[in-house]
Coordinates of C-alpha atoms in Angstrom, one line a residue:
Chain A
M17 CA 5.9 -38.2 -22.6
T18 CA 2.8 -36.2 -23.0
D19 CA 1.6 -34.1 -20.2
L20 CA -1.9 -35.2 -19.2
R21 CA -2.4 -32.2 -17.0
P22 CA -4.2 -29.9 -19.5
K23 CA -6.8 -32.6 -20.0
L24 CA -7.1 -33.2 -16.3
V25 CA -7.5 -29.4 -15.7
A26 CA -10.3 -29.3 -18.3
L27 CA -12.0 -32.2 -16.6
A28 CA -11.6 -30.5 -13.2
A29 CA -13.1 -27.3 -14.7
A30 CA -16.1 -29.1 -16.0
L31 CA -16.6 -30.9 -12.6
A32 CA -16.2 -27.6 -10.7
A33 CA -18.7 -25.9 -13.0
A34 CA -21.2 -28.6 -12.5
A35 CA -20.8 -28.5 -8.7
L36 CA -21.1 -24.8 -8.6
I37 CA -24.3 -24.8 -10.8
A38 CA -25.9 -27.4 -8.5
A39 CA -24.8 -25.8 -5.2
P40 CA -27.6 -23.3 -4.6
H41 CA -30.2 -26.0 -5.1
V42 CA -28.5 -28.1 -2.4
A43 CA -27.1 -25.7 0.2
G44 CA -29.0 -23.5 2.6
E45 CA -29.2 -19.8 2.2
G46 CA -26.9 -19.1 5.2
N47 CA -24.2 -21.3 3.9
L48 CA -24.6 -19.8 0.5
R49 CA -23.9 -16.3 1.8
Y50 CA -20.8 -17.5 3.6
V51 CA -19.6 -19.2 0.4
V52 CA -20.2 -16.0 -1.5
E53 CA -18.0 -14.1 0.9
I54 CA -15.2 -16.7 0.6
F55 CA -15.5 -16.6 -3.2
C56 CA -15.3 -12.8 -3.4
V57 CA -12.3 -12.6 -1.0
F58 CA -10.6 -15.3 -3.0
A59 CA -11.3 -13.3 -6.2
F60 CA -9.8 -10.2 -4.6
A61 CA -6.7 -12.1 -3.6
Q62 CA -6.3 -13.8 -6.9
S63 CA -6.6 -10.5 -8.8
W64 CA -3.8 -9.1 -6.7
N65 CA -1.8 -12.3 -7.2
F66 CA -2.3 -11.9 -11.0
L67 CA -1.0 -8.4 -10.8
A68 CA 1.9 -9.1 -8.5
G69 CA 2.9 -12.6 -9.6
Y70 CA 2.0 -12.6 -13.3
V71 CA 2.1 -9.0 -14.5
G72 CA 4.8 -8.0 -12.1
L73 CA 3.0 -4.9 -10.8
M74 CA 2.6 -4.8 -7.0
S75 CA -0.2 -2.5 -5.9
F76 CA -1.0 -1.4 -2.3
G77 CA -4.3 0.2 -3.4
Q78 CA -6.5 -2.6 -4.7
Q79 CA -9.2 -1.4 -2.3
L80 CA -9.6 1.4 -4.9
F81 CA -11.1 -1.0 -7.4
I82 CA -13.2 -2.9 -4.8
G83 CA -14.8 0.4 -3.9
L84 CA -15.1 1.6 -7.5
G85 CA -16.8 -1.6 -8.7
A86 CA -19.3 -1.5 -5.8
Y87 CA -20.1 2.2 -6.1
F88 CA -20.5 1.9 -9.8
V89 CA -23.2 -0.8 -9.5
F90 CA -24.9 0.8 -6.5
T91 CA -25.1 4.2 -8.0
I92 CA -26.2 3.2 -11.5
S93 CA -28.6 0.6 -10.3
N94 CA -30.2 3.0 -7.7
T95 CA -30.5 6.0 -10.0
L96 CA -31.6 4.3 -13.2
G97 CA -33.4 1.4 -11.6
V98 CA -31.4 -1.2 -13.6
N99 CA -31.1 -4.8 -12.4
P100 CA -27.7 -4.8 -10.5
F101 CA -26.9 -8.3 -11.6
L102 CA -26.6 -7.1 -15.2
M103 CA -24.3 -4.3 -14.1
V104 CA -21.5 -6.6 -12.9
P105 CA -19.8 -7.1 -16.3
L106 CA -20.0 -3.3 -16.7
A107 CA -18.3 -3.0 -13.2
F108 CA -15.5 -4.9 -14.8
V109 CA -15.4 -2.5 -17.7
F110 CA -15.7 0.6 -15.5
S111 CA -12.9 -0.5 -13.1
G112 CA -10.7 -1.6 -16.0
A113 CA -11.3 1.8 -17.7
F114 CA -10.4 3.6 -14.5
A115 CA -7.2 1.6 -14.3
A116 CA -6.5 2.4 -18.0
L117 CA -7.0 6.1 -17.2
I118 CA -4.6 6.2 -14.3
S119 CA -1.9 3.9 -15.8
P120 CA -0.1 6.6 -17.8
L121 CA 0.4 8.3 -14.5
V122 CA 1.2 5.5 -12.1
F123 CA 3.4 3.6 -14.6
R124 CA 5.9 6.4 -14.3
L125 CA 6.7 5.0 -10.8
R126 CA 8.3 1.7 -10.0
D127 CA 8.1 -1.0 -7.3
A128 CA 7.0 0.4 -3.9
Y129 CA 6.4 3.9 -5.4
F130 CA 4.0 2.4 -7.9
A131 CA 2.3 0.4 -5.2
I132 CA 1.8 3.4 -2.9
S133 CA 0.7 5.8 -5.7
I134 CA -2.4 3.6 -6.2
W135 CA -3.1 3.8 -2.5
V136 CA -2.9 7.6 -2.8
I137 CA -5.5 7.5 -5.6
A138 CA -7.7 5.2 -3.5
E139 CA -7.6 7.8 -0.7
I140 CA -8.5 10.6 -3.1
V141 CA -11.5 8.6 -4.4
R142 CA -12.6 7.6 -0.9
L143 CA -12.4 11.2 0.4
F144 CA -14.2 12.4 -2.8
I145 CA -17.1 9.9 -2.4
A146 CA -17.4 10.5 1.3
Q147 CA -18.2 14.2 0.6
R148 CA -20.8 13.7 -2.1
D149 CA -24.5 13.3 -1.3
I150 CA -25.2 11.4 -4.5
F151 CA -22.9 8.7 -3.2
G152 CA -24.6 8.9 0.2
S153 CA -21.5 10.7 1.7
V154 CA -20.0 8.9 4.7
S155 CA -23.0 6.8 5.5
G156 CA -22.9 5.1 2.1
L157 CA -25.6 3.7 -0.2
P158 CA -28.1 0.8 0.2
L159 CA -28.9 -1.4 -2.7
I160 CA -32.5 -0.4 -3.6
A161 CA -33.2 -2.4 -6.7
T162 CA -33.1 -5.9 -5.0
R163 CA -35.7 -4.9 -2.4
G164 CA -38.6 -5.8 -4.7
M165 CA -37.1 -9.0 -5.9
D166 CA -37.6 -12.5 -4.7
R167 CA -35.1 -13.2 -1.9
G168 CA -34.3 -16.7 -2.9
L169 CA -33.7 -15.6 -6.5
V170 CA -31.4 -12.7 -5.3
S171 CA -29.3 -15.0 -3.2
M172 CA -29.1 -17.6 -6.0
W173 CA -27.9 -15.0 -8.6
T174 CA -25.4 -13.5 -6.2
F175 CA -24.1 -16.9 -5.6
Y176 CA -23.8 -17.6 -9.3
L177 CA -21.9 -14.4 -9.9
A178 CA -19.5 -15.1 -7.0
A179 CA -19.1 -18.6 -8.3
L180 CA -18.3 -17.4 -11.8
L181 CA -15.6 -15.1 -10.3
A182 CA -14.1 -17.9 -8.3
F183 CA -14.2 -20.2 -11.3
L184 CA -12.5 -17.6 -13.5
A185 CA -10.0 -16.8 -10.8
V186 CA -8.8 -20.5 -11.0
F187 CA -9.4 -21.7 -14.5
G188 CA -9.5 -18.3 -16.3
L189 CA -6.1 -17.5 -14.7
Y190 CA -4.8 -21.0 -15.7
Y191 CA -5.8 -20.6 -19.4
L192 CA -4.7 -16.9 -19.4
A193 CA -1.2 -17.8 -18.0
R194 CA -0.8 -20.5 -20.7
S195 CA -1.9 -18.3 -23.6
R196 CA 0.3 -16.3 -25.8
F197 CA -0.6 -13.2 -23.8
G198 CA 0.3 -15.0 -20.6
L199 CA 3.7 -15.8 -21.9
A200 CA 4.3 -12.2 -23.0
L201 CA 3.3 -11.1 -19.5
A202 CA 5.8 -13.5 -17.9
A203 CA 8.5 -12.3 -20.2
V204 CA 7.9 -8.7 -19.4
R205 CA 7.7 -9.5 -15.7
D206 CA 11.0 -11.4 -15.7
N207 CA 13.1 -9.1 -17.9
E208 CA 11.8 -6.1 -19.8
D209 CA 14.8 -5.7 -22.1
T210 CA 14.8 -9.3 -23.2
A211 CA 11.0 -9.2 -23.7
A212 CA 11.4 -6.1 -25.9
S213 CA 14.2 -7.7 -27.9
I214 CA 11.9 -10.6 -28.9
G215 CA 9.3 -8.2 -30.2
I216 CA 7.0 -7.8 -27.2
N217 CA 5.6 -4.4 -26.6
V218 CA 6.4 -4.0 -22.9
W219 CA 4.2 -1.0 -22.1
W220 CA 1.1 -2.4 -23.8
T221 CA 1.5 -5.9 -22.4
R222 CA 1.8 -4.5 -18.9
F223 CA -1.0 -2.1 -19.5
A224 CA -3.4 -4.8 -20.6
G225 CA -2.5 -7.0 -17.6
F226 CA -3.1 -4.1 -15.3
V227 CA -6.5 -3.3 -16.8
I228 CA -7.7 -6.9 -16.7
G229 CA -6.5 -7.4 -13.1
C230 CA -8.1 -4.2 -11.8
G231 CA -11.3 -4.8 -13.8
F232 CA -11.6 -8.2 -12.1
T233 CA -11.1 -6.7 -8.7
G234 CA -13.8 -4.2 -9.5
A235 CA -16.3 -6.9 -10.6
A236 CA -15.5 -8.9 -7.4
G237 CA -16.0 -5.8 -5.3
A238 CA -19.4 -5.2 -6.9
V239 CA -20.5 -8.7 -6.1
Y240 CA -19.2 -8.6 -2.6
Y241 CA -21.1 -5.4 -1.7
M242 CA -24.2 -6.6 -3.6
S243 CA -24.2 -9.6 -1.3
V244 CA -24.4 -7.4 1.8
F245 CA -26.8 -4.8 0.2
Q246 CA -24.9 -1.8 1.5
V247 CA -21.7 0.0 0.7
Q248 CA -19.8 2.7 2.7
P249 CA -16.7 4.6 1.7
G250 CA -14.9 3.6 4.9
G251 CA -15.5 -0.1 4.3
A252 CA -15.2 -0.3 0.5
F253 CA -12.0 1.7 0.4
D254 CA -10.6 0.2 3.6
P255 CA -6.8 -0.5 3.4
N256 CA -7.4 -3.6 5.5
W257 CA -8.7 -5.2 2.2
M258 CA -5.2 -4.9 1.1
V259 CA -3.9 -6.6 4.3
I260 CA -6.2 -9.6 3.7
M261 CA -5.3 -9.9 0.0
L262 CA -1.6 -9.7 0.8
F263 CA -1.9 -12.2 3.6
I264 CA -3.7 -14.8 1.4
V265 CA -1.4 -14.5 -1.5
I266 CA 1.9 -14.3 0.4
I267 CA 1.0 -17.2 2.7
G268 CA -0.2 -19.3 -0.2
G269 CA 2.5 -18.4 -2.6
V270 CA 2.6 -15.5 -5.0
G271 CA 2.6 -16.3 -8.7
T272 CA 0.9 -19.6 -8.4
V273 CA -2.7 -20.6 -9.2
E274 CA -2.9 -23.0 -6.2
G275 CA -1.3 -20.8 -3.5
P276 CA -4.2 -18.3 -3.0
I277 CA -6.7 -21.2 -2.8
L278 CA -4.7 -22.5 0.1
G279 CA -4.2 -19.0 1.5
T280 CA -7.9 -18.3 1.4
A281 CA -8.6 -21.5 3.3
I282 CA -6.1 -20.6 5.9
Y283 CA -7.4 -17.0 6.2
F284 CA -11.0 -18.1 6.8
L285 CA -9.9 -20.8 9.3
L286 CA -7.9 -18.2 11.2
R287 CA -10.7 -15.8 11.1
A288 CA -13.1 -18.4 12.5
F289 CA -10.7 -19.1 15.4
F290 CA -9.7 -15.5 16.2
S291 CA -12.9 -13.6 15.2
G292 CA -13.4 -12.2 18.7
T293 CA -9.9 -10.9 19.1
G294 CA -10.0 -7.9 16.7
N295 CA -6.6 -6.4 16.5
L296 CA -4.8 -9.5 17.7
Y297 CA -6.0 -11.3 14.6
L298 CA -4.8 -8.5 12.3
M299 CA -1.4 -8.6 14.1
L300 CA -1.3 -12.3 13.4
L301 CA -1.9 -11.7 9.7
G302 CA 1.0 -9.2 9.6
A303 CA 3.3 -11.5 11.6
A304 CA 2.6 -14.4 9.3
A305 CA 3.5 -12.2 6.3
I306 CA 6.8 -11.2 8.0
A307 CA 7.5 -14.9 8.8
V308 CA 6.9 -16.0 5.3
M309 CA 9.2 -13.3 3.9
M310 CA 12.0 -14.2 6.4
V311 CA 11.7 -18.0 5.7
S312 CA 10.9 -18.2 2.0
S313 CA 9.3 -15.5 0.0
R314 CA 7.6 -18.1 -2.1
G315 CA 4.9 -19.1 0.4
I316 CA 3.6 -22.4 1.5
W317 CA 2.7 -23.7 -2.0
G318 CA 6.0 -22.5 -3.4
V319 CA 8.0 -24.4 -0.7
F320 CA 5.7 -27.5 -1.0
H321 CA 6.3 -27.4 -4.8
D322 CA 10.1 -27.2 -4.3
R323 CA 10.1 -30.2 -1.9
T324 CA 7.7 -32.5 -3.7
G325 CA 7.8 -31.3 -7.3
I326 CA 4.0 -31.4 -7.3
D327 CA 2.5 -28.8 -9.6
L328 CA -1.3 -29.3 -10.0
F329 CA -1.8 -27.0 -12.9
G330 CA 1.6 -26.9 -14.6
V331 CA 1.6 -23.2 -15.3
R332 CA 4.2 -22.1 -12.8
R333 CA 7.1 -20.4 -14.4
A334 CA 10.1 -18.8 -12.7
S335 CA 9.4 -15.3 -11.4
G336 CA 11.9 -12.8 -10.3
M337 CA 11.5 -14.2 -6.7
D338 CA 12.8 -17.6 -7.6
T339 CA 16.2 -16.6 -8.8
E340 CA 17.9 -16.5 -5.4
H341 CA 16.4 -19.7 -4.3
K342 CA 17.3 -21.9 -7.2
G343 CA 19.7 -24.8 -6.7
Chain B
M10 CA -4.0 39.1 4.4
I11 CA -5.7 36.0 5.7
W12 CA -4.5 34.2 2.6
V13 CA -0.9 35.3 3.1
E14 CA -1.1 34.0 6.6
T15 CA -2.6 30.7 5.4
V16 CA 0.3 30.3 2.9
V17 CA 2.9 31.1 5.5
N18 CA 1.4 28.7 7.9
G19 CA 1.3 26.1 5.1
M20 CA 5.0 26.6 4.6
L21 CA 5.6 26.2 8.3
L22 CA 3.7 22.9 8.2
G23 CA 5.4 22.0 4.9
G24 CA 8.8 22.2 6.4
L25 CA 7.7 19.5 8.9
Y26 CA 6.2 17.4 6.1
A27 CA 9.6 17.6 4.4
L28 CA 11.1 16.1 7.5
V29 CA 8.5 13.4 7.5
G30 CA 9.6 12.5 4.0
L31 CA 13.3 12.8 4.7
G32 CA 13.7 9.5 6.5
L33 CA 11.9 7.6 3.7
G34 CA 13.8 9.4 1.0
Y35 CA 17.2 8.9 2.8
A36 CA 16.6 5.1 3.1
F37 CA 15.7 4.9 -0.5
G38 CA 18.6 7.1 -1.6
V39 CA 21.2 4.9 0.2
M40 CA 19.7 1.4 0.0
K41 CA 17.0 1.5 -2.6
I42 CA 14.8 0.3 0.3
V43 CA 11.2 1.6 0.7
N44 CA 10.2 1.1 4.3
V45 CA 6.4 0.8 4.1
A46 CA 6.3 0.7 7.9
Q47 CA 7.8 4.2 8.1
G48 CA 4.4 5.8 8.8
D49 CA 3.7 3.5 11.7
F50 CA 7.2 4.0 13.1
I51 CA 6.5 7.7 13.1
V52 CA 3.4 7.1 15.1
A53 CA 5.2 4.7 17.5
A54 CA 7.8 7.4 18.0
A55 CA 5.1 9.8 18.9
F56 CA 3.8 7.3 21.5
L57 CA 7.3 7.0 22.9
G58 CA 7.4 10.8 23.1
V59 CA 4.2 10.9 25.1
F60 CA 5.7 8.3 27.4
L61 CA 9.0 10.2 27.9
V62 CA 7.8 13.8 28.2
P63 CA 7.2 13.6 32.0
W64 CA 10.8 12.6 32.5
T65 CA 12.3 15.1 30.1
P66 CA 14.3 17.9 31.9
V67 CA 14.4 21.6 30.9
H68 CA 11.7 21.6 28.2
P69 CA 9.3 19.0 26.7
L70 CA 10.7 19.9 23.2
L71 CA 13.9 18.2 24.2
V72 CA 12.1 14.8 24.2
I73 CA 13.1 14.5 20.5
V74 CA 16.7 13.7 21.7
P75 CA 16.0 10.4 23.6
V76 CA 13.3 9.4 21.0
A77 CA 15.8 9.9 18.2
I78 CA 18.5 7.9 20.0
V79 CA 16.1 5.0 20.7
S80 CA 14.9 5.0 17.1
F81 CA 18.5 5.1 15.8
V82 CA 19.3 1.9 17.7
F83 CA 16.1 0.3 16.8
G84 CA 16.7 1.1 13.1
I85 CA 20.1 -0.6 13.2
I86 CA 18.7 -3.7 14.9
L87 CA 15.8 -3.8 12.5
Q88 CA 18.0 -3.5 9.4
R89 CA 20.6 -6.0 10.6
T90 CA 18.4 -8.7 11.9
M91 CA 15.5 -8.5 9.4
I92 CA 15.7 -6.3 6.3
N93 CA 19.3 -7.2 5.4
R94 CA 18.3 -10.8 5.2
V95 CA 15.7 -10.3 2.5
L96 CA 17.6 -7.9 0.3
G97 CA 18.4 -9.0 -3.3
Q98 CA 17.7 -8.3 -6.9
D99 CA 14.0 -8.5 -6.2
Q100 CA 12.3 -5.6 -4.3
I101 CA 9.2 -7.4 -3.4
P102 CA 10.3 -9.4 -0.3
Q103 CA 11.6 -6.2 1.3
I104 CA 8.5 -4.3 0.6
L105 CA 6.2 -7.0 1.8
L106 CA 8.3 -7.6 4.9
T107 CA 7.9 -3.9 6.0
F108 CA 4.3 -4.0 5.1
G109 CA 3.8 -6.9 7.5
M110 CA 5.7 -4.9 10.1
A111 CA 3.4 -1.9 9.5
I112 CA 0.3 -4.1 10.2
V113 CA 1.8 -5.6 13.3
L114 CA 2.9 -2.3 14.7
R115 CA -0.3 -0.4 14.0
N116 CA -2.6 -3.1 15.5
A117 CA -0.2 -3.5 18.5
M118 CA -0.6 0.3 19.2
V119 CA -4.4 0.1 18.9
E120 CA -4.3 -2.9 21.3
I121 CA -2.1 -1.0 23.9
Y122 CA -3.3 2.5 23.6
G123 CA -6.8 2.3 22.2
A124 CA -8.0 4.3 19.2
N125 CA -8.3 7.6 21.0
S126 CA -6.6 10.7 19.7
Q127 CA -3.6 11.9 21.6
S128 CA -0.9 14.7 21.4
I129 CA 2.3 15.6 23.1
D130 CA 1.9 18.4 25.7
V131 CA 4.5 21.2 25.2
G132 CA 2.9 23.5 27.8
N133 CA 2.4 27.1 27.0
L134 CA 4.5 27.0 23.8
R135 CA 1.5 25.7 21.9
F136 CA -0.5 28.8 22.5
M137 CA 2.3 31.4 22.1
G138 CA 2.3 33.6 19.1
F139 CA 4.1 36.7 17.7
D140 CA 3.5 39.3 15.0
V141 CA 5.7 39.8 12.0
L142 CA 4.8 42.2 9.1
G143 CA 1.2 42.2 10.3
L144 CA 1.0 38.4 10.3
R145 CA 0.2 36.5 13.4
L146 CA 2.3 33.3 13.7
G147 CA 2.6 30.6 16.3
V148 CA 6.0 30.2 18.1
L149 CA 5.8 26.4 18.0
P150 CA 5.4 26.0 14.2
V151 CA 8.3 28.4 13.7
V152 CA 10.5 26.5 16.1
I153 CA 9.5 23.2 14.4
L154 CA 10.4 24.6 11.0
G155 CA 13.7 25.7 12.4
I156 CA 14.4 22.2 13.7
A157 CA 13.4 20.7 10.3
V158 CA 15.7 23.0 8.4
A159 CA 18.5 22.4 10.8
L160 CA 18.2 18.6 10.4
F161 CA 18.1 18.9 6.6
A162 CA 21.3 21.1 6.7
A163 CA 23.0 18.9 9.2
L164 CA 22.4 15.7 7.3
H165 CA 23.5 17.3 4.0
L166 CA 26.7 18.6 5.5
W167 CA 27.4 15.4 7.4
M168 CA 26.9 13.3 4.2
R169 CA 29.2 15.7 2.3
H170 CA 32.1 16.2 4.7
S171 CA 32.4 13.4 7.3
R172 CA 34.2 10.1 6.8
M173 CA 31.0 8.1 7.5
G174 CA 29.1 10.3 5.1
R175 CA 31.6 9.5 2.3
I176 CA 31.3 5.8 3.1
I177 CA 27.5 5.9 3.0
R178 CA 27.6 7.8 -0.3
A179 CA 30.0 5.3 -1.8
T180 CA 27.8 2.4 -0.6
A181 CA 24.8 4.1 -2.1
D182 CA 26.7 4.3 -5.5
D183 CA 27.7 0.6 -5.5
H184 CA 27.4 -1.6 -2.5
Q185 CA 29.4 -4.4 -4.2
V186 CA 32.4 -2.3 -5.1
V187 CA 32.8 -0.7 -1.7
Q188 CA 33.5 -4.1 -0.3
L189 CA 36.9 -4.0 -2.1
S190 CA 37.9 -1.2 0.2
G191 CA 36.9 -3.1 3.3
V192 CA 33.5 -1.7 3.8
N193 CA 30.9 -4.0 5.2
Y194 CA 27.8 -2.7 3.4
R195 CA 25.4 -4.5 5.7
R196 CA 26.8 -2.5 8.6
V197 CA 26.5 0.7 6.6
Y198 CA 22.9 -0.2 5.8
G199 CA 22.2 -0.6 9.5
I200 CA 23.5 2.9 10.2
A201 CA 21.6 4.4 7.3
M202 CA 18.3 2.8 8.5
G203 CA 19.1 4.0 12.0
I204 CA 19.4 7.6 10.7
A205 CA 16.3 7.2 8.6
L206 CA 14.3 6.1 11.6
A207 CA 15.8 8.7 13.9
L208 CA 14.8 11.4 11.4
S209 CA 11.3 10.0 11.1
A210 CA 11.0 9.7 14.8
V211 CA 11.8 13.4 15.3
A212 CA 9.2 14.3 12.6
G213 CA 6.7 12.1 14.4
V214 CA 7.2 13.7 17.8
L215 CA 7.0 17.2 16.3
L216 CA 3.8 16.3 14.4
A217 CA 2.4 15.1 17.7
M218 CA 3.3 18.4 19.3
R219 CA 1.6 20.5 16.6
G220 CA -1.5 18.4 16.2
S221 CA -2.9 15.1 17.4
F222 CA -2.5 11.5 16.3
T223 CA -4.1 8.1 16.7
P224 CA -2.6 4.6 16.2
Y225 CA -4.2 4.8 12.7
S226 CA -2.4 8.0 11.7
G227 CA 0.5 5.9 10.2
A228 CA -1.2 5.5 6.8
D229 CA -1.6 9.2 6.3
R230 CA 2.0 9.8 7.5
L231 CA 3.3 7.3 5.1
L232 CA 1.4 8.8 2.2
I233 CA 2.7 12.3 3.0
A234 CA 6.3 11.0 3.3
F235 CA 5.9 9.1 0.0
E236 CA 4.5 12.2 -1.8
V237 CA 7.2 14.4 -0.5
V238 CA 9.8 12.0 -1.8
V239 CA 8.2 11.5 -5.2
I240 CA 7.5 15.3 -5.7
G241 CA 11.1 15.9 -4.6
G242 CA 12.4 13.6 -7.3
L243 CA 13.4 10.4 -5.4
G244 CA 16.4 11.2 -3.3
S245 CA 17.1 14.9 -3.9
F246 CA 17.4 16.7 -0.5
W247 CA 16.2 20.1 -1.5
G248 CA 13.7 18.7 -3.9
M249 CA 12.2 16.9 -0.9
F250 CA 12.1 20.2 1.1
A251 CA 10.3 21.9 -1.7
G252 CA 7.9 19.0 -2.0
G253 CA 7.1 19.3 1.7
L254 CA 6.4 23.0 1.3
I255 CA 4.1 22.4 -1.7
L256 CA 2.1 19.8 0.2
G257 CA 1.8 21.9 3.3
V258 CA 0.6 25.0 1.5
T259 CA -1.8 23.0 -0.7
Q260 CA -3.3 21.3 2.4
L261 CA -3.9 24.5 4.4
V262 CA -5.2 26.5 1.5
A263 CA -7.5 23.6 0.5
L264 CA -8.8 23.2 4.1
K265 CA -9.8 26.8 4.1
L266 CA -11.8 26.5 0.9
D267 CA -13.1 23.0 1.5
P268 CA -13.0 22.2 5.2
S269 CA -14.1 18.6 5.1
S270 CA -11.6 17.5 2.4
G271 CA -8.9 16.2 4.7
L272 CA -5.7 15.3 2.7
M273 CA -7.6 15.0 -0.6
W274 CA -6.2 18.2 -2.3
G275 CA -2.7 17.4 -1.2
H276 CA -3.0 14.0 -2.8
L277 CA -4.4 15.6 -5.9
M278 CA -1.5 18.1 -6.0
F279 CA 0.8 15.1 -5.9
L280 CA -0.9 13.6 -9.0
V281 CA -0.8 16.9 -10.8
I282 CA 3.0 17.3 -10.2
L283 CA 3.6 13.6 -11.2
F284 CA 1.7 14.4 -14.4
L285 CA 3.6 17.5 -15.2
S286 CA 7.1 16.3 -14.2
P287 CA 7.7 12.5 -13.8
N288 CA 11.0 13.1 -12.1
G289 CA 9.6 15.6 -9.6
I290 CA 10.9 19.0 -8.9
A291 CA 14.5 17.9 -9.1
G292 CA 13.8 16.6 -12.6
L293 CA 12.3 20.0 -13.5
V294 CA 15.3 21.9 -12.3
R295 CA 17.8 19.6 -14.0
R296 CA 16.1 19.8 -17.4

């Protein structure tokens, strides 16, 4: 029996692309801005999901790359007067390059120690930027270049960039996971020794995954802060970004393409309901993460998949987390 | 002379930092568990200290005893009802579980106490000082260093010579094999987490006596604990102590040169040491 899913996914990708291209011409500017935020947060979460669930590297410092991407675009665009929209791919390159630079150091640590070491680096960068006048110190930077541009055009291009990120976060991840490289990543994640024994270069595979994932977070961070025209070190390097990413991925199901889509929807619904309650709402996110870990570490989509056997994309492969739950 | 004083004060602070790391390092050494909520437990213990000080007889410093006892019991309950249930080959569920706890705890403290900065009042002790070899030192920092050293030594000796210490060490070596000798490793893990939290709680109370804290201090506390453990070489007692001293001295010297830098130079020092010696100070000595 041939699996029809790859063709259906390609069809879905084409339909999604068409819908996203049409959207700014249909929706109002206010809605568009809200959608941009949702897409960016989804892209953050999916980049963390890619790192934790596909590369096997859990980071507690992804806010580092959100801030780096944003500050890169703001600083270059403000000082050189370059169109910030053209800088977003470079934000990917810059954040990826920064990840490449720190990886020889942080790869020396494993698991939680790896996770926290990136948080330490995020703190260093935040404290560094908060003291430097060229980065606007604690009060941050405004985005100057877009002031002279047509407002409708700015919001349309911001939307297209965010839409591209969300599109890549679903379909890009799907094709990446099915590729040769994706298989190598899964092998390294599941068992380093076995992966090495079939000729996979463990270090370089993990390194490439780390650079791609962090670069993507950086590009998404740039788009997010471009959409609000202002970046501050306290906000861009806020560890609460990490809380949101973790919540979305854990609730939805780590290591799946579908899980974070579900998680993002739940997150924004919760936020709409509890937006006035401040800390209570953050406590709720934390409690939900605890509950998921106590019940099933595979998240809502993982449990749903186990019960029904439904797998929309057909890329899910066993991760380390599954082994105890099999049977 | 002012520099000598800064370095000495850094070492006094560093001894306390070592104690901050000890709980995290101990839990990791015995159970391979990294309790990401450690920093926020430290802050919660400080709040408990603030609450209990008015009822503490003799001297406010003694508040560390009830706080440590409460934290010990809490650690056992936490380990046995929650963390033990997610342990397995995979580290991720345990790390994310404690991360969730950290978020809940931190925001609950903000909700209850507000974001204001607090500290534990130890009366005159905070302002008392004495002169040694031309250096002016505070009494409180010296007493705190003494407590830290005493706890390091006590834990070391207890692990070495007591029956329970032997059982814990055996469990740390292989928690499957010890079951053959009738040891319930889940019970041992409970005790180990109790000790880890009691140590952290003492550190938290002492930090709150020396300086101030807010419900948000947990992140900084966790990063310090983490750096102490990694610099020390993951599980080496005296490596951790040296790691604490290095961080304390770096921080105070850096704050003198660059007053608005916060913990930045301490964090950088951590990266430098990680770069020079992947296995921390213990790795350097063993080589």
